[in-house]
Amino acid sequence: MSKRDDILVATKQLFWERGYEATSPRDIQEVSGAGQGSFYHHFRSKRDLACEAISEVVADRIAEFERDMSGPGTLRERLDRFLVQPRESLKGCRIGRMVWDSAIDDPRLREPLARYFRHIEDRLGAELNAALERGELELKVPAEQIVLMVLSALQGGFTISRATQQRRVDEVVSALGGMLDVVMIIC
Amino acid sequence: MSKRDDILVATKQLFWERGYEATSPRDIQEVSGAGQGSFYHHFRSKRDLACEAISEVVADRIAEFERDMSGPGTLRERLDRFLVQPRESLKGCRIGRMVWDSAIDDPRLREPLARYFRHIEDRLGAELNAALERGELELKVPAEQIVLMVLSALQGGFTISRATQQRRVDEVVSALGGMLDVVMIIC
DNA sequence: GTCTATACCTTGATAGAC
DNA sequence: GTCTATCAAGGTATAGAC
């Protein structure tokens, strides 16, 4: 693996742990084992590196979501594969983690995050509507509202977990499951 | 109003807009109109000032919640007063806004935030259980799950709003309302 | 209590040798 | 491609006059 990759790996790790602002080029150099020279040879600036690192994380997370959703099983089973998974909830969602970083004002850094949320929302919404049309399920609330609740509850769960230093995301997923049992009836 | 108050007001405003890390003592001095001297005369350090400012914001928000919840009306109506209000959703929740700031590792800054979430959760849970016992409503999922969904969906709504730069919190509140209509039946 | 001047450290980035 | 040395700017805090 090249130094360039080492730098990207270290950046993604540190961004997950501390976010953009709290991660300095020197931190990245220490964790990756690369020096100043390598750092600025491969990346014009910290911002440029961040841009690439964030895009990679988003691509990874979208791929993982697609893997969960495109496997076998009913829609509910596939959704549960995405929802019920071991999460390091105190570190936060790798994507949502960075939303409140002030550097996110830069559209280059913000756009990948927006793309992530749009993707999950669009994709899950389409799955729900397709299942509805196939007569596989019945909904007591609009599909778009269900999708938005899933996304926002998950993200909020991470926020509450970090604030209280307790793994509340698992409870949020349970609560979400309980709600879905009521508003989403499998035919 | 004393310089001390001016500094606190400016700090609360800047923390809402930018969070702790991205706000420097100099920023606070400029916005408040106080100089270095006043700043370090009234507060030992930025951290100490933050501690006081955050505690004040939390106290304000808890008081506002209590005002909404202790007024007239059914439980649902009182909850809706808290949920359905004009929100500057792109700036974020004044409390949740700061959760991902790296300085929040310091328990002195984190504890007030945790207290806020615990308060809303305990208080809303108690209201639901009391109404249940009085036979005023019937729930299709446990009260604790409803409370956790309300809190987490709201917080997540702010995160998604900021990431996409769209006021999605209002939609989240609608979705939350739709869910509550299904799982929480007023007798 | 408030001001100005100053000190010290970290950050983000460049220069130039190898 | 990688290293070390260096730099300007800004963040946080102290000193001392008024």
mmCIF file of C-alpha atoms (C1' of nucleotides) in Angstrom:
data_model
loop_
_atom_site.group_PDB
_atom_site.id
_atom_site.type_symbol
_atom_site.label_atom_id
_atom_site.label_comp_id
_atom_site.label_asym_id
_atom_site.label_seq_id
_atom_site.Cartn_x
_atom_site.Cartn_y
_atom_site.Cartn_z
ATOM 1 C CA MET A 1 0.000 0.000 0.000
ATOM 2 C CA SER A 2 1.337 3.433 -0.955
ATOM 3 C CA LYS A 3 1.856 6.352 1.403
ATOM 4 C CA ARG A 4 -1.037 8.036 -0.352
ATOM 5 C CA ASP A 5 -3.357 5.244 0.726
ATOM 6 C CA ASP A 6 -1.897 5.264 4.246
ATOM 7 C CA ILE A 7 -2.742 8.952 4.486
ATOM 8 C CA LEU A 8 -6.303 8.398 3.284
ATOM 9 C CA VAL A 9 -6.853 5.510 5.703
ATOM 10 C CA ALA A 10 -5.518 7.558 8.633
ATOM 11 C CA THR A 11 -7.658 10.535 7.627
ATOM 12 C CA LYS A 12 -10.846 8.476 7.488
ATOM 13 C CA GLN A 13 -10.083 6.986 10.885
ATOM 14 C CA LEU A 14 -9.306 10.335 12.505
ATOM 15 C CA PHE A 15 -12.325 12.035 10.940
ATOM 16 C CA TRP A 16 -14.510 9.327 12.440
ATOM 17 C CA GLU A 17 -12.928 9.794 15.857
ATOM 18 C CA ARG A 18 -12.587 13.587 15.942
ATOM 19 C CA GLY A 19 -14.105 15.177 12.848
ATOM 20 C CA TYR A 20 -12.385 17.556 10.414
ATOM 21 C CA GLU A 21 -11.556 20.589 12.584
ATOM 22 C CA ALA A 22 -10.001 18.635 15.430
ATOM 23 C CA THR A 23 -7.762 16.682 13.054
ATOM 24 C CA SER A 24 -4.547 18.475 12.020
ATOM 25 C CA PRO A 25 -2.280 17.542 9.129
ATOM 26 C CA ARG A 26 0.329 16.638 11.737
ATOM 27 C CA ASP A 27 -2.080 14.213 13.433
ATOM 28 C CA ILE A 28 -2.654 12.532 10.098
ATOM 29 C CA GLN A 29 1.084 12.383 9.421
ATOM 30 C CA GLU A 30 1.739 10.716 12.762
ATOM 31 C CA VAL A 31 -1.015 8.115 12.431
ATOM 32 C CA SER A 32 -0.194 7.324 8.803
ATOM 33 C CA GLY A 33 3.574 7.325 9.265
ATOM 34 C CA ALA A 34 3.994 9.785 6.393
ATOM 35 C CA GLY A 35 5.966 13.032 6.636
ATOM 36 C CA GLN A 36 5.134 16.588 5.596
ATOM 37 C CA GLY A 37 6.683 15.910 2.221
ATOM 38 C CA SER A 38 4.456 12.980 1.342
ATOM 39 C CA PHE A 39 1.404 14.715 2.690
ATOM 40 C CA TYR A 40 1.681 17.821 0.524
ATOM 41 C CA HIS A 41 3.041 15.890 -2.430
ATOM 42 C CA HIS A 42 -0.126 13.775 -2.677
ATOM 43 C CA PHE A 43 -2.650 16.386 -1.558
ATOM 44 C CA ARG A 44 -2.657 20.121 -2.263
ATOM 45 C CA SER A 45 -4.263 20.937 1.097
ATOM 46 C CA LYS A 46 -6.041 19.488 4.096
ATOM 47 C CA ARG A 47 -9.313 20.525 2.470
ATOM 48 C CA ASP A 48 -8.515 18.591 -0.705
ATOM 49 C CA LEU A 49 -7.599 15.503 1.276
ATOM 50 C CA ALA A 50 -10.805 15.814 3.297
ATOM 51 C CA CYS A 51 -12.806 16.056 0.109
ATOM 52 C CA GLU A 52 -11.411 12.750 -1.116
ATOM 53 C CA ALA A 53 -11.603 11.000 2.270
ATOM 54 C CA ILE A 54 -15.230 12.013 2.836
ATOM 55 C CA SER A 55 -16.230 10.907 -0.653
ATOM 56 C CA GLU A 56 -14.652 7.507 -0.018
ATOM 57 C CA VAL A 57 -16.473 7.063 3.291
ATOM 58 C CA VAL A 58 -19.772 7.987 1.664
ATOM 59 C CA ALA A 59 -19.165 5.537 -1.176
ATOM 60 C CA ASP A 60 -18.322 2.794 1.342
ATOM 61 C CA ARG A 61 -21.436 3.402 3.414
ATOM 62 C CA ILE A 62 -23.721 3.538 0.386
ATOM 63 C CA ALA A 63 -22.225 0.268 -0.882
ATOM 64 C CA GLU A 64 -22.843 -1.345 2.501
ATOM 65 C CA PHE A 65 -26.441 -0.132 2.495
ATOM 66 C CA GLU A 66 -26.941 -1.536 -0.996
ATOM 67 C CA ARG A 67 -25.459 -4.876 0.073
ATOM 68 C CA ASP A 68 -27.902 -5.082 2.980
ATOM 69 C CA MET A 69 -30.909 -4.056 0.910
ATOM 70 C CA SER A 70 -30.299 -6.113 -2.213
ATOM 71 C CA GLY A 71 -29.871 -9.468 -0.453
ATOM 72 C CA PRO A 72 -32.629 -12.064 0.007
ATOM 73 C CA GLY A 73 -35.688 -11.644 2.237
ATOM 74 C CA THR A 74 -38.769 -9.464 2.562
ATOM 75 C CA LEU A 75 -38.382 -5.692 2.541
ATOM 76 C CA ARG A 76 -38.656 -5.631 6.324
ATOM 77 C CA GLU A 77 -35.960 -8.296 6.687
ATOM 78 C CA ARG A 78 -33.637 -6.432 4.356
ATOM 79 C CA LEU A 79 -34.259 -3.139 6.144
ATOM 80 C CA ASP A 80 -33.547 -4.846 9.464
ATOM 81 C CA ARG A 81 -30.176 -5.984 8.150
ATOM 82 C CA PHE A 82 -29.342 -2.312 7.686
ATOM 83 C CA LEU A 83 -30.836 -1.220 10.994
ATOM 84 C CA VAL A 84 -29.818 -4.024 13.333
ATOM 85 C CA GLN A 85 -26.060 -4.150 13.180
ATOM 86 C CA PRO A 86 -23.307 -3.646 15.722
ATOM 87 C CA ARG A 87 -22.667 0.088 15.932
ATOM 88 C CA GLU A 88 -19.958 2.046 17.704
ATOM 89 C CA SER A 89 -22.620 4.495 18.686
ATOM 90 C CA LEU A 90 -20.410 6.607 20.934
ATOM 91 C CA LYS A 91 -18.129 7.421 17.998
ATOM 92 C CA GLY A 92 -21.167 8.241 15.908
ATOM 93 C CA CYS A 93 -22.260 7.600 12.341
ATOM 94 C CA ARG A 94 -19.246 7.970 10.076
ATOM 95 C CA ILE A 95 -21.294 10.351 7.911
ATOM 96 C CA GLY A 96 -23.512 12.217 10.378
ATOM 97 C CA ARG A 97 -20.457 12.636 12.621
ATOM 98 C CA MET A 98 -19.119 15.386 10.414
ATOM 99 C CA VAL A 99 -22.258 17.351 9.681
ATOM 100 C CA TRP A 100 -21.718 19.898 12.481
ATOM 101 C CA ASP A 101 -18.058 20.505 11.697
ATOM 102 C CA SER A 102 -17.775 24.153 10.700
ATOM 103 C CA ALA A 103 -15.715 23.307 7.587
ATOM 104 C CA ILE A 104 -18.851 21.655 6.227
ATOM 105 C CA ASP A 105 -19.957 25.103 5.098
ATOM 106 C CA ASP A 106 -17.740 24.345 2.099
ATOM 107 C CA PRO A 107 -20.004 22.732 -0.531
ATOM 108 C CA ARG A 108 -17.175 20.424 -1.607
ATOM 109 C CA LEU A 109 -17.231 18.769 1.807
ATOM 110 C CA ARG A 110 -20.975 19.036 2.383
ATOM 111 C CA GLU A 111 -22.177 17.642 -0.946
ATOM 112 C CA PRO A 112 -21.037 14.042 -0.315
ATOM 113 C CA LEU A 113 -22.846 14.043 3.029
ATOM 114 C CA ALA A 114 -26.014 15.369 1.399
ATOM 115 C CA ARG A 115 -25.658 12.689 -1.304
ATOM 116 C CA TYR A 116 -25.532 9.972 1.353
ATOM 117 C CA PHE A 117 -28.793 11.039 2.992
ATOM 118 C CA ARG A 118 -30.519 11.591 -0.352
ATOM 119 C CA HIS A 119 -29.425 8.160 -1.537
ATOM 120 C CA ILE A 120 -30.726 6.243 1.471
ATOM 121 C CA GLU A 121 -33.956 8.218 1.415
ATOM 122 C CA ASP A 122 -34.596 7.797 -2.314
ATOM 123 C CA ARG A 123 -33.621 4.150 -2.373
ATOM 124 C CA LEU A 124 -35.652 3.130 0.684
ATOM 125 C CA GLY A 125 -38.614 5.179 -0.518
ATOM 126 C CA ALA A 126 -38.525 3.449 -3.897
ATOM 127 C CA GLU A 127 -38.368 0.012 -2.243
ATOM 128 C CA LEU A 128 -41.379 0.810 -0.067
ATOM 129 C CA ASN A 129 -43.435 2.101 -2.984
ATOM 130 C CA ALA A 130 -42.490 -0.901 -5.134
ATOM 131 C CA ALA A 131 -43.531 -3.320 -2.373
ATOM 132 C CA LEU A 132 -46.756 -1.352 -1.952
ATOM 133 C CA GLU A 133 -47.572 -1.695 -5.647
ATOM 134 C CA ARG A 134 -46.791 -5.400 -5.581
ATOM 135 C CA GLY A 135 -49.306 -5.670 -2.735
ATOM 136 C CA GLU A 136 -46.643 -7.057 -0.403
ATOM 137 C CA LEU A 137 -47.439 -4.571 2.321
ATOM 138 C CA GLU A 138 -49.861 -1.997 3.608
ATOM 139 C CA LEU A 139 -48.857 1.312 5.197
ATOM 140 C CA LYS A 140 -50.712 3.331 7.809
ATOM 141 C CA VAL A 141 -48.580 6.425 7.073
ATOM 142 C CA PRO A 142 -47.020 7.679 3.807
ATOM 143 C CA ALA A 143 -43.861 5.854 2.695
ATOM 144 C CA GLU A 144 -41.872 9.118 2.643
ATOM 145 C CA GLN A 145 -42.672 9.696 6.321
ATOM 146 C CA ILE A 146 -41.482 6.214 7.267
ATOM 147 C CA VAL A 147 -38.231 6.705 5.400
ATOM 148 C CA LEU A 148 -37.613 10.083 7.009
ATOM 149 C CA MET A 149 -38.319 8.687 10.461
ATOM 150 C CA VAL A 150 -35.846 5.849 9.961
ATOM 151 C CA LEU A 151 -33.076 8.170 8.795
ATOM 152 C CA SER A 152 -33.630 10.899 11.367
ATOM 153 C CA ALA A 153 -34.166 8.584 14.335
ATOM 154 C CA LEU A 154 -30.900 6.789 13.571
ATOM 155 C CA GLN A 155 -28.963 10.035 13.310
ATOM 156 C CA GLY A 156 -30.577 11.474 16.418
ATOM 157 C CA GLY A 157 -29.814 8.249 18.255
ATOM 158 C CA PHE A 158 -26.128 8.808 17.624
ATOM 159 C CA THR A 159 -26.384 12.380 18.903
ATOM 160 C CA ILE A 160 -28.137 11.325 22.112
ATOM 161 C CA SER A 161 -25.642 8.488 22.569
ATOM 162 C CA ARG A 162 -22.699 10.844 22.384
ATOM 163 C CA ALA A 163 -24.288 13.444 24.657
ATOM 164 C CA THR A 164 -25.163 10.923 27.355
ATOM 165 C CA GLN A 165 -22.229 8.575 26.708
ATOM 166 C CA GLN A 166 -24.659 5.655 26.573
ATOM 167 C CA ARG A 167 -25.335 3.354 23.619
ATOM 168 C CA ARG A 168 -28.873 4.586 23.002
ATOM 169 C CA VAL A 169 -28.767 3.838 19.257
ATOM 170 C CA ASP A 170 -29.618 0.199 19.956
ATOM 171 C CA GLU A 171 -32.720 1.311 21.845
ATOM 172 C CA VAL A 172 -33.628 3.688 19.044
ATOM 173 C CA VAL A 173 -33.433 0.791 16.584
ATOM 174 C CA SER A 174 -35.738 -1.249 18.845
ATOM 175 C CA ALA A 175 -38.201 1.620 19.083
ATOM 176 C CA LEU A 176 -38.037 2.038 15.324
ATOM 177 C CA GLY A 177 -38.800 -1.691 14.949
ATOM 178 C CA GLY A 178 -41.769 -1.389 17.282
ATOM 179 C CA MET A 179 -43.141 1.543 15.271
ATOM 180 C CA LEU A 180 -42.652 -0.278 11.981
ATOM 181 C CA ASP A 181 -44.550 -3.310 13.340
ATOM 182 C CA VAL A 182 -47.538 -1.029 13.834
ATOM 183 C CA VAL A 183 -47.494 1.222 10.758
ATOM 184 C CA MET A 184 -46.138 -1.244 8.168
ATOM 185 C CA ILE A 185 -48.194 -4.414 7.763
ATOM 186 C CA ILE A 186 -46.760 -7.304 5.753
ATOM 187 C CA CYS A 187 -49.509 -8.925 3.681
ATOM 188 C CA MET B 1 -26.378 45.092 31.276
ATOM 189 C CA SER B 2 -22.793 44.456 32.354
ATOM 190 C CA LYS B 3 -19.916 43.485 30.096
ATOM 191 C CA ARG B 4 -20.047 40.085 31.729
ATOM 192 C CA ASP B 5 -23.580 39.594 30.439
ATOM 193 C CA ASP B 6 -22.628 40.954 27.019
ATOM 194 C CA ILE B 7 -19.909 38.313 26.821
ATOM 195 C CA LEU B 8 -22.301 35.527 27.806
ATOM 196 C CA VAL B 9 -24.921 36.638 25.282
ATOM 197 C CA ALA B 10 -22.337 36.813 22.497
ATOM 198 C CA THR B 11 -20.960 33.401 23.447
ATOM 199 C CA LYS B 12 -24.376 31.762 23.366
ATOM 200 C CA GLN B 13 -25.087 33.303 19.989
ATOM 201 C CA LEU B 14 -21.744 32.269 18.486
ATOM 202 C CA PHE B 15 -21.939 28.750 19.935
ATOM 203 C CA TRP B 16 -25.315 28.333 18.241
ATOM 204 C CA GLU B 17 -23.933 29.576 14.935
ATOM 205 C CA ARG B 18 -20.518 27.893 14.958
ATOM 206 C CA GLY B 19 -20.103 25.650 17.997
ATOM 207 C CA TYR B 20 -17.319 25.790 20.588
ATOM 208 C CA GLU B 21 -14.182 24.984 18.557
ATOM 209 C CA ALA B 22 -14.903 27.414 15.757
ATOM 210 C CA THR B 23 -15.510 30.287 18.190
ATOM 211 C CA SER B 24 -12.379 32.079 19.429
ATOM 212 C CA PRO B 25 -12.116 34.404 22.412
ATOM 213 C CA ARG B 26 -11.381 37.189 19.909
ATOM 214 C CA ASP B 27 -14.632 36.443 18.041
ATOM 215 C CA ILE B 28 -16.523 36.718 21.311
ATOM 216 C CA GLN B 29 -14.753 39.968 22.186
ATOM 217 C CA GLU B 30 -15.658 41.508 18.837
ATOM 218 C CA VAL B 31 -19.327 40.500 18.964
ATOM 219 C CA SER B 32 -19.757 41.497 22.607
ATOM 220 C CA GLY B 33 -17.771 44.717 22.370
ATOM 221 C CA ALA B 34 -15.619 43.703 25.315
ATOM 222 C CA GLY B 35 -11.826 43.724 25.262
ATOM 223 C CA GLN B 36 -9.273 41.130 26.334
ATOM 224 C CA GLY B 37 -9.208 42.658 29.793
ATOM 225 C CA SER B 38 -12.920 42.254 30.479
ATOM 226 C CA PHE B 39 -12.937 38.802 28.988
ATOM 227 C CA TYR B 40 -10.254 37.346 31.244
ATOM 228 C CA HIS B 41 -11.334 39.401 34.211
ATOM 229 C CA HIS B 42 -14.798 37.786 34.243
ATOM 230 C CA PHE B 43 -13.816 34.309 33.046
ATOM 231 C CA ARG B 44 -10.681 32.320 33.824
ATOM 232 C CA SER B 45 -10.639 30.662 30.403
ATOM 233 C CA LYS B 46 -12.663 29.995 27.272
ATOM 234 C CA ARG B 47 -13.555 26.620 28.746
ATOM 235 C CA ASP B 48 -14.941 28.184 31.920
ATOM 236 C CA LEU B 49 -16.994 30.657 29.924
ATOM 237 C CA ALA B 50 -18.303 27.822 27.732
ATOM 238 C CA CYS B 51 -19.310 25.891 30.807
ATOM 239 C CA GLU B 52 -21.460 28.762 32.033
ATOM 240 C CA ALA B 53 -22.873 29.612 28.606
ATOM 241 C CA ILE B 54 -23.886 26.022 27.870
ATOM 242 C CA SER B 55 -25.526 25.639 31.277
ATOM 243 C CA GLU B 56 -27.556 28.773 30.638
ATOM 244 C CA VAL B 57 -28.718 27.566 27.217
ATOM 245 C CA VAL B 58 -29.742 24.220 28.684
ATOM 246 C CA ALA B 59 -31.650 25.928 31.498
ATOM 247 C CA ASP B 60 -33.418 28.176 28.946
ATOM 248 C CA ARG B 61 -34.426 25.269 26.729
ATOM 249 C CA ILE B 62 -35.659 23.147 29.631
ATOM 250 C CA ALA B 63 -37.719 26.098 30.888
ATOM 251 C CA GLU B 64 -39.243 26.525 27.429
ATOM 252 C CA PHE B 65 -40.108 22.823 27.277
ATOM 253 C CA GLU B 66 -41.730 23.042 30.700
ATOM 254 C CA ARG B 67 -43.740 26.066 29.619
ATOM 255 C CA ASP B 68 -45.048 24.182 26.577
ATOM 256 C CA MET B 69 -45.856 21.028 28.513
ATOM 257 C CA SER B 70 -47.446 22.531 31.608
ATOM 258 C CA GLY B 71 -49.975 24.703 29.796
ATOM 259 C CA PRO B 72 -53.601 23.731 29.109
ATOM 260 C CA GLY B 73 -54.747 20.966 26.758
ATOM 261 C CA THR B 74 -54.488 17.216 26.303
ATOM 262 C CA LEU B 75 -51.080 15.566 26.434
ATOM 263 C CA ARG B 76 -50.982 15.443 22.650
ATOM 264 C CA GLU B 77 -51.807 19.121 22.362
ATOM 265 C CA ARG B 78 -49.139 20.053 24.862
ATOM 266 C CA LEU B 79 -46.566 17.842 23.135
ATOM 267 C CA ASP B 80 -47.475 19.454 19.820
ATOM 268 C CA ARG B 81 -46.752 22.874 21.277
ATOM 269 C CA PHE B 82 -43.210 21.665 21.894
ATOM 270 C CA LEU B 83 -42.897 19.905 18.527
ATOM 271 C CA VAL B 84 -44.623 22.303 16.165
ATOM 272 C CA GLN B 85 -42.776 25.588 16.524
ATOM 273 C CA PRO B 86 -40.785 27.750 14.154
ATOM 274 C CA ARG B 87 -37.271 26.361 14.053
ATOM 275 C CA GLU B 88 -34.104 27.687 12.481
ATOM 276 C CA SER B 89 -33.362 24.151 11.434
ATOM 277 C CA LEU B 90 -30.288 24.996 9.379
ATOM 278 C CA LYS B 91 -28.561 26.421 12.446
ATOM 279 C CA GLY B 92 -29.553 23.342 14.395
ATOM 280 C CA CYS B 93 -30.842 22.642 17.871
ATOM 281 C CA ARG B 94 -29.059 24.941 20.316
ATOM 282 C CA ILE B 95 -28.226 21.893 22.428
ATOM 283 C CA GLY B 96 -27.655 19.094 19.906
ATOM 284 C CA ARG B 97 -25.612 21.553 17.831
ATOM 285 C CA MET B 98 -22.677 21.185 20.174
ATOM 286 C CA VAL B 99 -22.690 17.468 20.819
ATOM 287 C CA TRP B 100 -20.112 16.669 18.116
ATOM 288 C CA ASP B 101 -17.730 19.449 19.101
ATOM 289 C CA SER B 102 -14.535 17.755 20.214
ATOM 290 C CA ALA B 103 -14.310 19.841 23.401
ATOM 291 C CA ILE B 104 -17.417 18.015 24.566
ATOM 292 C CA ASP B 105 -15.119 15.216 25.717
ATOM 293 C CA ASP B 106 -14.745 17.420 28.790
ATOM 294 C CA PRO B 107 -17.419 16.261 31.258
ATOM 295 C CA ARG B 108 -17.961 19.842 32.429
ATOM 296 C CA LEU B 109 -19.233 20.759 28.962
ATOM 297 C CA ARG B 110 -20.943 17.445 28.203
ATOM 298 C CA GLU B 111 -22.912 17.044 31.428
ATOM 299 C CA PRO B 112 -25.353 19.929 30.769
ATOM 300 C CA LEU B 113 -26.129 18.489 27.325
ATOM 301 C CA ALA B 114 -26.752 15.040 28.815
ATOM 302 C CA ARG B 115 -28.963 16.657 31.462
ATOM 303 C CA TYR B 116 -31.088 18.271 28.754
ATOM 304 C CA PHE B 117 -31.804 14.994 26.975
ATOM 305 C CA ARG B 118 -32.398 13.121 30.227
ATOM 306 C CA HIS B 119 -34.813 15.818 31.385
ATOM 307 C CA ILE B 120 -36.979 15.795 28.245
ATOM 308 C CA GLU B 121 -36.981 12.010 28.182
ATOM 309 C CA ASP B 122 -37.881 11.577 31.866
ATOM 310 C CA ARG B 123 -40.474 14.319 31.882
ATOM 311 C CA LEU B 124 -42.227 13.226 28.680
ATOM 312 C CA GLY B 125 -42.120 9.577 29.778
ATOM 313 C CA ALA B 126 -43.697 10.474 33.109
ATOM 314 C CA GLU B 127 -46.461 12.471 31.373
ATOM 315 C CA LEU B 128 -47.254 9.551 29.063
ATOM 316 C CA ASN B 129 -47.388 7.032 31.910
ATOM 317 C CA ALA B 130 -49.560 9.344 34.014
ATOM 318 C CA ALA B 131 -52.013 9.819 31.132
ATOM 319 C CA LEU B 132 -52.014 6.044 30.602
ATOM 320 C CA GLU B 133 -52.920 5.418 34.243
ATOM 321 C CA ARG B 134 -55.650 8.053 34.106
ATOM 322 C CA GLY B 135 -57.058 6.123 31.125
ATOM 323 C CA GLU B 136 -56.712 9.180 28.891
ATOM 324 C CA LEU B 137 -54.867 7.291 26.197
ATOM 325 C CA GLU B 138 -53.886 3.903 24.873
ATOM 326 C CA LEU B 139 -50.469 3.071 23.429
ATOM 327 C CA LYS B 140 -49.564 0.503 20.800
ATOM 328 C CA VAL B 141 -45.860 0.660 21.714
ATOM 329 C CA PRO B 142 -44.164 1.244 25.102
ATOM 330 C CA ALA B 143 -44.117 4.860 26.310
ATOM 331 C CA GLU B 144 -40.310 4.821 26.575
ATOM 332 C CA GLN B 145 -40.037 3.964 22.876
ATOM 333 C CA ILE B 146 -42.336 6.821 21.900
ATOM 334 C CA VAL B 147 -40.311 9.277 23.930
ATOM 335 C CA LEU B 148 -37.031 8.085 22.475
ATOM 336 C CA MET B 149 -38.410 8.324 18.936
ATOM 337 C CA VAL B 150 -39.557 11.899 19.494
ATOM 338 C CA LEU B 151 -36.190 13.009 20.862
ATOM 339 C CA SER B 152 -34.019 11.179 18.357
ATOM 340 C CA ALA B 153 -36.127 12.023 15.298
ATOM 341 C CA LEU B 154 -35.992 15.727 16.181
ATOM 342 C CA GLN B 155 -32.229 15.682 16.640
ATOM 343 C CA GLY B 156 -31.680 13.642 13.494
ATOM 344 C CA GLY B 157 -33.935 16.014 11.601
ATOM 345 C CA PHE B 158 -31.571 18.857 12.437
ATOM 346 C CA THR B 159 -28.600 16.807 11.256
ATOM 347 C CA ILE B 160 -30.245 15.957 7.935
ATOM 348 C CA SER B 161 -31.335 19.576 7.519
ATOM 349 C CA ARG B 162 -27.806 20.852 7.915
ATOM 350 C CA ALA B 163 -26.301 18.193 5.645
ATOM 351 C CA THR B 164 -28.761 18.843 2.834
ATOM 352 C CA GLN B 165 -29.266 22.548 3.562
ATOM 353 C CA GLN B 166 -33.017 22.009 3.494
ATOM 354 C CA ARG B 167 -35.487 22.560 6.334
ATOM 355 C CA ARG B 168 -36.307 18.904 6.806
ATOM 356 C CA VAL B 169 -37.086 19.262 10.523
ATOM 357 C CA ASP B 170 -40.581 20.471 9.677
ATOM 358 C CA GLU B 171 -41.160 17.293 7.666
ATOM 359 C CA VAL B 172 -39.769 15.194 10.496
ATOM 360 C CA VAL B 173 -42.250 16.806 12.877
ATOM 361 C CA SER B 174 -45.064 15.982 10.421
ATOM 362 C CA ALA B 175 -43.900 12.384 10.140
ATOM 363 C CA LEU B 176 -43.667 12.194 13.917
ATOM 364 C CA GLY B 177 -47.243 13.487 14.136
ATOM 365 C CA GLY B 178 -48.422 10.841 11.666
ATOM 366 C CA MET B 179 -46.751 8.103 13.679
ATOM 367 C CA LEU B 180 -48.219 9.385 16.940
ATOM 368 C CA ASP B 181 -51.709 9.403 15.384
ATOM 369 C CA VAL B 182 -51.301 5.660 14.812
ATOM 370 C CA VAL B 183 -49.538 4.438 17.957
ATOM 371 C CA MET B 184 -51.064 6.805 20.523
ATOM 372 C CA ILE B 185 -54.844 6.720 20.761
ATOM 373 C CA ILE B 186 -56.638 9.400 22.750
ATOM 374 C CA CYS B 187 -59.558 7.845 24.649
ATOM 375 C "C1'" DG C 1 -13.350 46.672 35.408
ATOM 376 C "C1'" DT C 2 -11.467 47.717 31.257
ATOM 377 C "C1'" DC C 3 -7.811 48.678 28.047
ATOM 378 C "C1'" DT C 4 -3.481 47.726 25.082
ATOM 379 C "C1'" DA C 5 0.639 45.211 24.401
ATOM 380 C "C1'" DT C 6 2.753 41.091 24.297
ATOM 381 C "C1'" DA C 7 4.015 36.077 24.689
ATOM 382 C "C1'" DC C 8 3.684 31.397 23.437
ATOM 383 C "C1'" DC C 9 1.837 27.561 21.035
ATOM 384 C "C1'" DT C 10 -0.515 25.083 17.202
ATOM 385 C "C1'" DT C 11 -2.088 25.058 12.577
ATOM 386 C "C1'" DG C 12 -1.692 24.801 7.699
ATOM 387 C "C1'" DA C 13 1.482 25.353 4.250
ATOM 388 C "C1'" DT C 14 6.093 26.172 1.552
ATOM 389 C "C1'" DA C 15 11.174 25.449 0.391
ATOM 390 C "C1'" DG C 16 14.667 22.902 -0.886
ATOM 391 C "C1'" DA C 17 17.810 18.869 -0.046
ATOM 392 C "C1'" DC C 18 18.063 13.931 -1.062
ATOM 393 C "C1'" DG D 1 8.351 10.484 -3.421
ATOM 394 C "C1'" DT D 2 9.996 11.503 0.887
ATOM 395 C "C1'" DC D 3 12.464 14.085 4.276
ATOM 396 C "C1'" DT D 4 13.649 18.194 7.476
ATOM 397 C "C1'" DA D 5 13.572 23.059 8.216
ATOM 398 C "C1'" DT D 6 11.037 26.984 8.247
ATOM 399 C "C1'" DC D 7 7.199 30.401 8.114
ATOM 400 C "C1'" DA D 8 2.951 33.409 8.595
ATOM 401 C "C1'" DA D 9 -1.377 33.538 10.789
ATOM 402 C "C1'" DG D 10 -4.343 32.780 14.264
ATOM 403 C "C1'" DG D 11 -5.795 30.848 19.008
ATOM 404 C "C1'" DT D 12 -5.403 31.267 23.948
ATOM 405 C "C1'" DA D 13 -3.674 33.474 27.709
ATOM 406 C "C1'" DT D 14 -0.804 36.862 30.706
ATOM 407 C "C1'" DA D 15 1.142 41.555 32.107
ATOM 408 C "C1'" DG D 16 0.649 45.828 33.480
ATOM 409 C "C1'" DA D 17 -1.186 50.584 32.853
ATOM 410 C "C1'" DC D 18 -5.318 53.331 33.782
#
